[in-house]
Structure formats: C-alpha cells, structure tokens
Amino acid sequence: MPHPRNADTPQDAGPRVWDDMTVEVALSVMAGARVGHLLVCDADGRRTGLITLARLTAVRDGAGYTDRIRLRDIGGVLGGGSGHGTEPPALALAR
C-alpha cells in the first residue's frame, strides 16, 4: 500500500516552471498566477530550485541583463542555492 504524500510546505506550493524559461516569461507567469515565487524544475520535472519575484526583478534590472537569460543561468537558483535572498544575483552565463 503506498504511503500518503506529505502536504506541501508553503515553499513547495506554487507554479512549477522549466529551468530553460526566460526571465521575462517567468515574470509573466508570476504576474498571471499572482505569486511571489516559482518552483524551478529540470527537464525530468524534478524540482531543482526556487526563484523569487525580487530575484527576477533584480536580474532584469541588472547591467548584464539580456532577453536571452534563462532561469538556469541565474546563480543560486540551481545546484542547491536557495534563491530566497535579496542580494544582487550573480549571473552564471552559459557559454
């Protein structure tokens, strides 16, 4: 018999998006869903991070911003980063 799934915590609730989504599209999803964060998932649908509205806005308003920056390019979102902080994001631009 399968075990019942534990209820999502507030940080686990919210729209799930792919890590290849651009910053502008992610901001649009947030506005449409009226949420302050998105759960970032990899191509297999596994959660890999969380990104906040404040973080996305800081990236968009940063000097290194281009419309080609994707969620996976934002430091602190993937690879165990929390994505919760309001510190200026470090862009890890893929080459």
Short mmCIF file of C-alpha atoms in Angstrom, two decimals:
data_model
loop_
_atom_site.label_atom_id
_atom_site.label_comp_id
_atom_site.label_asym_id
_atom_site.label_seq_id
_atom_site.Cartn_x
_atom_site.Cartn_y
_atom_site.Cartn_z
CA MET A 1 0.00 0.00 0.00
CA PRO A 2 1.53 3.38 -0.98
CA HIS A 3 2.28 5.88 1.73
CA PRO A 4 0.21 9.07 1.66
CA ARG A 5 2.14 12.03 0.37
CA ASN A 6 3.01 14.68 2.92
CA ALA A 7 1.36 18.03 2.41
CA ASP A 8 3.43 20.58 0.55
CA THR A 9 5.04 23.26 2.66
CA PRO A 10 4.36 26.87 1.63
CA GLN A 11 7.72 26.91 -0.18
CA ASP A 12 6.75 23.77 -2.11
CA ALA A 13 3.47 25.26 -3.26
CA GLY A 14 3.29 27.36 -6.37
CA PRO A 15 3.69 27.20 -10.11
CA ARG A 16 6.37 24.84 -11.43
CA VAL A 17 8.37 26.04 -14.40
CA TRP A 18 11.22 24.65 -16.52
CA ASP A 19 14.75 25.91 -15.98
CA ASP A 20 15.01 26.92 -19.65
CA MET A 21 12.31 29.59 -19.25
CA THR A 22 13.48 33.16 -19.82
CA VAL A 23 13.35 35.79 -17.09
CA GLU A 24 10.64 37.76 -18.93
CA VAL A 25 8.39 34.72 -19.33
CA ALA A 26 8.93 33.78 -15.67
CA LEU A 27 7.92 37.29 -14.62
CA SER A 28 4.79 36.99 -16.75
CA VAL A 29 3.92 33.63 -15.18
CA MET A 30 4.32 35.15 -11.71
CA ALA A 31 2.10 38.09 -12.58
CA GLY A 32 -0.58 35.85 -14.05
CA ALA A 33 -0.51 33.45 -11.11
CA ARG A 34 -0.24 36.28 -8.58
CA VAL A 35 2.58 34.58 -6.69
CA GLY A 36 5.89 35.74 -5.26
CA HIS A 37 7.96 32.72 -6.26
CA LEU A 38 8.25 29.90 -8.79
CA LEU A 39 9.47 26.36 -8.33
CA VAL A 40 12.16 25.64 -10.92
CA CYS A 41 12.26 22.12 -12.40
CA ASP A 42 14.67 20.32 -14.70
CA ALA A 43 13.74 18.58 -17.96
CA ASP A 44 12.66 15.49 -15.98
CA GLY A 45 10.24 17.52 -13.88
CA ARG A 46 12.33 17.29 -10.70
CA ARG A 47 12.43 20.40 -8.56
CA THR A 48 15.87 21.97 -8.68
CA GLY A 49 15.30 25.35 -7.07
CA LEU A 50 13.06 28.25 -6.23
CA ILE A 51 13.20 31.81 -7.53
CA THR A 52 11.50 34.85 -6.09
CA LEU A 53 9.99 37.90 -7.72
CA ALA A 54 12.61 40.08 -6.04
CA ARG A 55 15.41 37.95 -7.51
CA LEU A 56 13.97 38.00 -11.04
CA THR A 57 13.39 41.74 -10.87
CA ALA A 58 16.98 42.31 -9.73
CA VAL A 59 18.27 40.21 -12.64
CA ARG A 60 16.10 42.04 -15.16
CA ASP A 61 17.20 45.43 -13.83
CA GLY A 62 20.89 44.46 -13.72
CA ALA A 63 23.53 45.80 -16.05
CA GLY A 64 24.30 42.35 -17.53
CA TYR A 65 20.71 41.53 -18.42
CA THR A 66 19.71 40.38 -21.90
CA ASP A 67 16.43 38.85 -23.03
CA ARG A 68 18.24 35.52 -23.52
CA ILE A 69 18.95 34.88 -19.84
CA ARG A 70 17.17 31.76 -18.63
CA LEU A 71 16.36 30.66 -15.10
CA ARG A 72 19.18 28.10 -15.17
CA ASP A 73 21.63 30.97 -15.90
CA ILE A 74 20.87 32.71 -12.60
CA GLY A 75 23.33 31.82 -9.84
CA GLY A 76 21.78 30.48 -6.65
CA VAL A 77 18.72 29.02 -8.32
CA LEU A 78 20.17 25.64 -9.23
CA GLY A 79 22.75 23.41 -7.64
CA GLY A 80 21.50 23.73 -4.09
CA GLY A 81 21.15 27.50 -3.91
CA SER A 82 18.07 28.73 -2.13
CA GLY A 83 17.09 31.58 -4.42
CA HIS A 84 15.46 33.24 -1.39
CA GLY A 85 17.85 36.12 -0.84
CA THR A 86 17.52 39.69 -1.91
CA GLU A 87 21.23 40.04 -2.56
CA PRO A 88 22.17 41.01 -6.11
CA PRO A 89 22.14 37.87 -8.22
CA ALA A 90 25.31 36.57 -9.75
CA LEU A 91 24.77 35.57 -13.33
CA ALA A 92 26.40 32.36 -14.37
CA LEU A 93 26.17 32.83 -18.08
CA ALA A 94 26.40 29.61 -20.03
CA ARG A 95 28.86 29.51 -22.88
#
